[in-house]
Tab-separated table of C-alpha atoms in Angstrom:
chain	number	residue	atom	x	y	z
A	1	VAL	CA	-180.671	62.118	6.210
A	2	GLN	CA	-178.919	59.408	4.216
A	3	THR	CA	-176.677	60.248	1.298
A	4	CYS	CA	-177.485	58.404	-1.902
A	5	ALA	CA	-175.635	58.164	-5.165
A	6	LEU	CA	-172.972	60.669	-6.124
A	7	PRO	CA	-173.052	60.813	-9.914
A	8	ILE	CA	-169.918	60.740	-11.964
A	9	CYS	CA	-171.315	58.571	-14.686
A	10	VAL	CA	-174.990	59.472	-14.941
A	11	PHE	CA	-176.614	56.045	-14.808
A	12	VAL	CA	-174.226	53.937	-12.679
A	13	PRO	CA	-175.309	55.640	-9.425
A	14	MET	CA	-178.984	55.351	-10.371
A	15	LEU	CA	-178.521	51.629	-11.120
A	16	VAL	CA	-176.716	51.058	-7.813
A	17	MET	CA	-179.447	52.975	-5.999
A	18	SER	CA	-182.133	50.947	-7.765
A	19	ILE	CA	-180.498	47.644	-6.836
A	20	ALA	CA	-179.985	48.816	-3.237
A	21	VAL	CA	-183.686	49.669	-2.946
A	22	ARG	CA	-184.671	46.331	-4.507
A	23	THR	CA	-182.470	44.342	-2.114
A	24	GLY	CA	-183.619	46.300	0.936
A	25	GLN	CA	-180.283	48.020	1.553
A	26	LEU	CA	-181.755	51.480	1.031
A	27	GLU	CA	-185.076	53.013	1.979
A	28	LEU	CA	-186.342	55.957	0.013
A	29	SER	CA	-188.822	58.701	0.822
A	30	ASP	CA	-192.514	58.152	0.186
A	31	GLY	CA	-193.393	58.053	-3.488
A	32	TRP	CA	-189.958	56.878	-4.653
A	33	SER	CA	-190.415	53.103	-4.317
A	34	TRP	CA	-190.630	52.797	-8.127
A	35	VAL	CA	-186.845	53.259	-8.195
A	36	GLY	CA	-186.481	49.692	-6.849
A	37	GLY	CA	-188.888	48.154	-9.368
A	38	TRP	CA	-187.789	45.898	-12.192
A	39	PRO	CA	-188.700	48.404	-14.935
A	40	ALA	CA	-186.402	51.002	-13.321
A	41	ILE	CA	-183.585	48.501	-12.766
A	42	ILE	CA	-183.765	47.297	-16.376
A	43	SER	CA	-183.943	50.853	-17.720
A	44	PHE	CA	-180.987	52.006	-15.621
A	45	ALA	CA	-178.995	48.882	-16.574
A	46	VAL	CA	-179.549	49.409	-20.313
A	47	ALA	CA	-178.748	53.124	-20.011
A	48	THR	CA	-175.590	52.286	-18.000
A	49	VAL	CA	-174.342	49.865	-20.658
A	50	ILE	CA	-175.002	52.405	-23.438
A	51	GLU	CA	-173.271	55.149	-21.434
A	52	ILE	CA	-170.214	52.986	-20.708
A	53	VAL	CA	-169.865	51.820	-24.321
A	54	GLY	CA	-170.267	55.401	-25.580
A	55	PHE	CA	-167.543	56.668	-23.283
A	56	TYR	CA	-165.038	54.284	-24.881
A	57	VAL	CA	-165.530	55.712	-28.402
A	58	PRO	CA	-163.069	58.579	-29.036
A	59	TRP	CA	-164.748	61.971	-29.567
A	60	LEU	CA	-168.216	60.484	-29.008
A	61	ASP	CA	-167.232	60.443	-25.331
A	62	ASN	CA	-166.763	64.236	-25.361
A	63	LEU	CA	-170.186	64.730	-26.935
A	64	LEU	CA	-171.799	62.367	-24.412
A	65	ASP	CA	-169.980	64.093	-21.546
A	66	THR	CA	-171.301	67.479	-22.646
A	67	MET	CA	-174.842	66.156	-23.092
A	68	ALA	CA	-174.632	64.300	-19.777
A	69	SER	CA	-173.861	67.422	-17.762
A	70	PRO	CA	-177.483	68.548	-17.301
A	71	ALA	CA	-178.557	64.909	-16.880
A	72	ALA	CA	-175.972	64.429	-14.112
A	73	VAL	CA	-177.284	67.465	-12.223
A	74	ILE	CA	-180.845	66.168	-12.583
A	75	ALA	CA	-179.805	62.648	-11.505
A	76	GLY	CA	-177.972	64.027	-8.466
A	77	THR	CA	-180.985	66.119	-7.529
A	78	VAL	CA	-183.436	63.227	-7.959
A	79	ALA	CA	-181.226	60.745	-6.079
A	80	THR	CA	-180.864	63.136	-3.158
A	81	ALA	CA	-184.566	64.028	-3.107
A	82	ALA	CA	-185.442	60.337	-3.036
A	83	CYS	CA	-183.198	59.778	-0.009
A	84	VAL	CA	-184.068	62.850	2.025
A	85	SER	CA	-187.084	62.253	4.201
A	86	GLU	CA	-188.823	63.792	7.178
A	87	MET	CA	-188.500	67.311	5.794
A	88	SER	CA	-190.923	69.761	4.331
A	89	PRO	CA	-191.074	69.539	0.515
A	90	LEU	CA	-189.440	72.971	0.207
A	91	LEU	CA	-186.500	71.947	2.371
A	92	GLN	CA	-186.309	68.491	0.739
A	93	TRP	CA	-186.044	69.898	-2.784
A	94	SER	CA	-183.783	72.781	-1.745
A	95	THR	CA	-181.405	70.279	-0.163
A	96	ALA	CA	-181.650	68.015	-3.200
A	97	ILE	CA	-180.874	70.822	-5.634
A	98	ILE	CA	-178.016	72.325	-3.619
A	99	ALA	CA	-176.395	69.172	-2.235
A	100	GLY	CA	-177.265	66.559	-4.864
A	101	GLY	CA	-177.400	68.697	-7.983
A	102	GLY	CA	-174.519	70.903	-6.865
A	103	ALA	CA	-172.222	67.986	-6.049
A	104	ALA	CA	-173.140	66.242	-9.296
A	105	GLY	CA	-172.509	69.427	-11.273
A	106	LEU	CA	-169.066	69.925	-9.733
A	107	VAL	CA	-168.060	66.313	-10.321
A	108	GLN	CA	-169.431	66.344	-13.869
A	109	GLY	CA	-167.643	69.610	-14.625
A	110	THR	CA	-164.388	68.048	-13.468
A	111	THR	CA	-164.853	65.031	-15.726
A	112	VAL	CA	-165.762	67.226	-18.711
A	113	PHE	CA	-162.589	69.270	-18.141
A	114	THR	CA	-160.447	66.155	-17.650
A	115	ARG	CA	-161.809	64.411	-20.735
A	116	GLY	CA	-161.362	67.600	-22.782
A	117	ALA	CA	-157.739	67.922	-21.652
A	118	SER	CA	-157.159	64.257	-22.446
A	119	SER	CA	-158.657	64.735	-25.915
A	120	ALA	CA	-156.475	67.753	-26.567
A	121	MET	CA	-153.316	65.919	-25.515
A	122	THR	CA	-154.009	62.494	-27.052
A	123	GLY	CA	-156.407	63.206	-29.902
A	124	GLY	CA	-159.106	61.393	-27.918
A	125	PHE	CA	-157.289	58.077	-27.832
A	126	GLY	CA	-156.209	58.419	-24.191
A	127	ASN	CA	-159.761	58.987	-23.043
A	128	PHE	CA	-160.273	55.290	-22.319
A	129	MET	CA	-158.160	55.848	-19.198
A	130	VAL	CA	-160.399	58.743	-18.135
A	131	SER	CA	-163.485	56.632	-18.858
A	132	THR	CA	-162.147	53.686	-16.877
A	133	LEU	CA	-161.247	55.872	-13.902
A	134	GLU	CA	-164.631	57.587	-14.102
A	135	LEU	CA	-166.438	54.230	-14.134
A	136	ILE	CA	-164.415	52.864	-11.194
A	137	MET	CA	-164.947	56.048	-9.163
A	138	SER	CA	-168.644	56.152	-9.978
A	139	LEU	CA	-169.215	52.541	-8.992
A	140	THR	CA	-167.083	52.828	-5.850
A	141	LEU	CA	-168.652	56.081	-4.645
A	142	SER	CA	-172.164	54.851	-5.446
A	143	VAL	CA	-171.726	51.655	-3.431
A	144	LEU	CA	-170.052	53.550	-0.584
A	145	ALA	CA	-172.865	56.129	-0.600
A	146	VAL	CA	-175.353	53.345	0.073
A	147	VAL	CA	-173.248	51.274	2.483
A	148	VAL	CA	-171.188	53.921	4.326
A	149	PRO	CA	-172.366	57.425	3.306
A	150	VAL	CA	-169.860	59.320	5.464
A	151	VAL	CA	-166.935	57.477	3.855
A	152	ALA	CA	-168.309	58.277	0.378
A	153	LEU	CA	-168.441	61.985	1.232
A	154	PHE	CA	-164.910	61.832	2.663
A	155	VAL	CA	-163.559	60.100	-0.472
A	156	LEU	CA	-165.352	62.612	-2.700
A	157	ALA	CA	-163.893	65.497	-0.667
A	158	LEU	CA	-160.390	64.020	-0.983
A	159	VAL	CA	-160.753	63.612	-4.745
A	160	ALA	CA	-162.101	67.165	-5.096
A	161	PHE	CA	-159.204	68.512	-2.999
A	162	TRP	CA	-156.677	66.610	-5.125
A	163	VAL	CA	-158.220	67.858	-8.403
A	164	VAL	CA	-158.332	71.483	-7.240
A	165	ARG	CA	-154.798	71.323	-5.874
A	166	ARG	CA	-153.486	69.763	-9.063
A	167	HIS	CA	-155.353	72.290	-11.247
A	168	LEU	CA	-154.106	75.259	-9.210
A	169	GLY	CA	-150.562	73.849	-9.265
A	170	HIS	CA	-150.743	73.538	-13.050
A	171	ARG	CA	-151.950	77.139	-13.388
A	172	THR	CA	-149.210	78.380	-11.055
A	173	ARG	CA	-146.546	76.566	-13.099
A	174	GLN	CA	-148.001	78.027	-16.324
A	175	ALA	CA	-147.983	81.542	-14.904
A	176	ALA	CA	-144.413	81.140	-13.665
A	177	SER	CA	-143.192	79.788	-16.996
A	178	SER	CA	-144.817	82.585	-19.021
A	179	GLY	CA	-142.877	85.142	-16.977
A	180	PRO	CA	-143.146	88.930	-17.134
């Protein structure tokens, strides 16, 4: 089983996956070769550019983030299903939904929360930092997922641990400051 793209942005991982298939760096399950075709690469590239530009427009980024949540889960599921081979279809799609869709949903939920908090604190004008970090993480994790899948999972686990720890620490400080 090879891990494929881990969506943060929706289309960056799909574009990286498409290019990796085209250049022979990634083999997909039977029936998924279209992902490495020029129509898919062009479509994912155009969608990636639109997504990136949209995430740099204050308040539009929040709308796109909310709309992208189901798309991210679908992209994570599809990317994982395309990479998982030598399994029965039931096990392949169950793995894809739980591992790919679940991971994508958790990551997307974190970015929606982070962007929402940034909007609340900065009126949306600090979101370019969230967008830039999201783009860098998405590109980095997507390339790592193709080149060194175990490292990508480790990095994702570290980021998730840091986010949860920071969120729980913030809640603990809020509870302590509100007092009895």
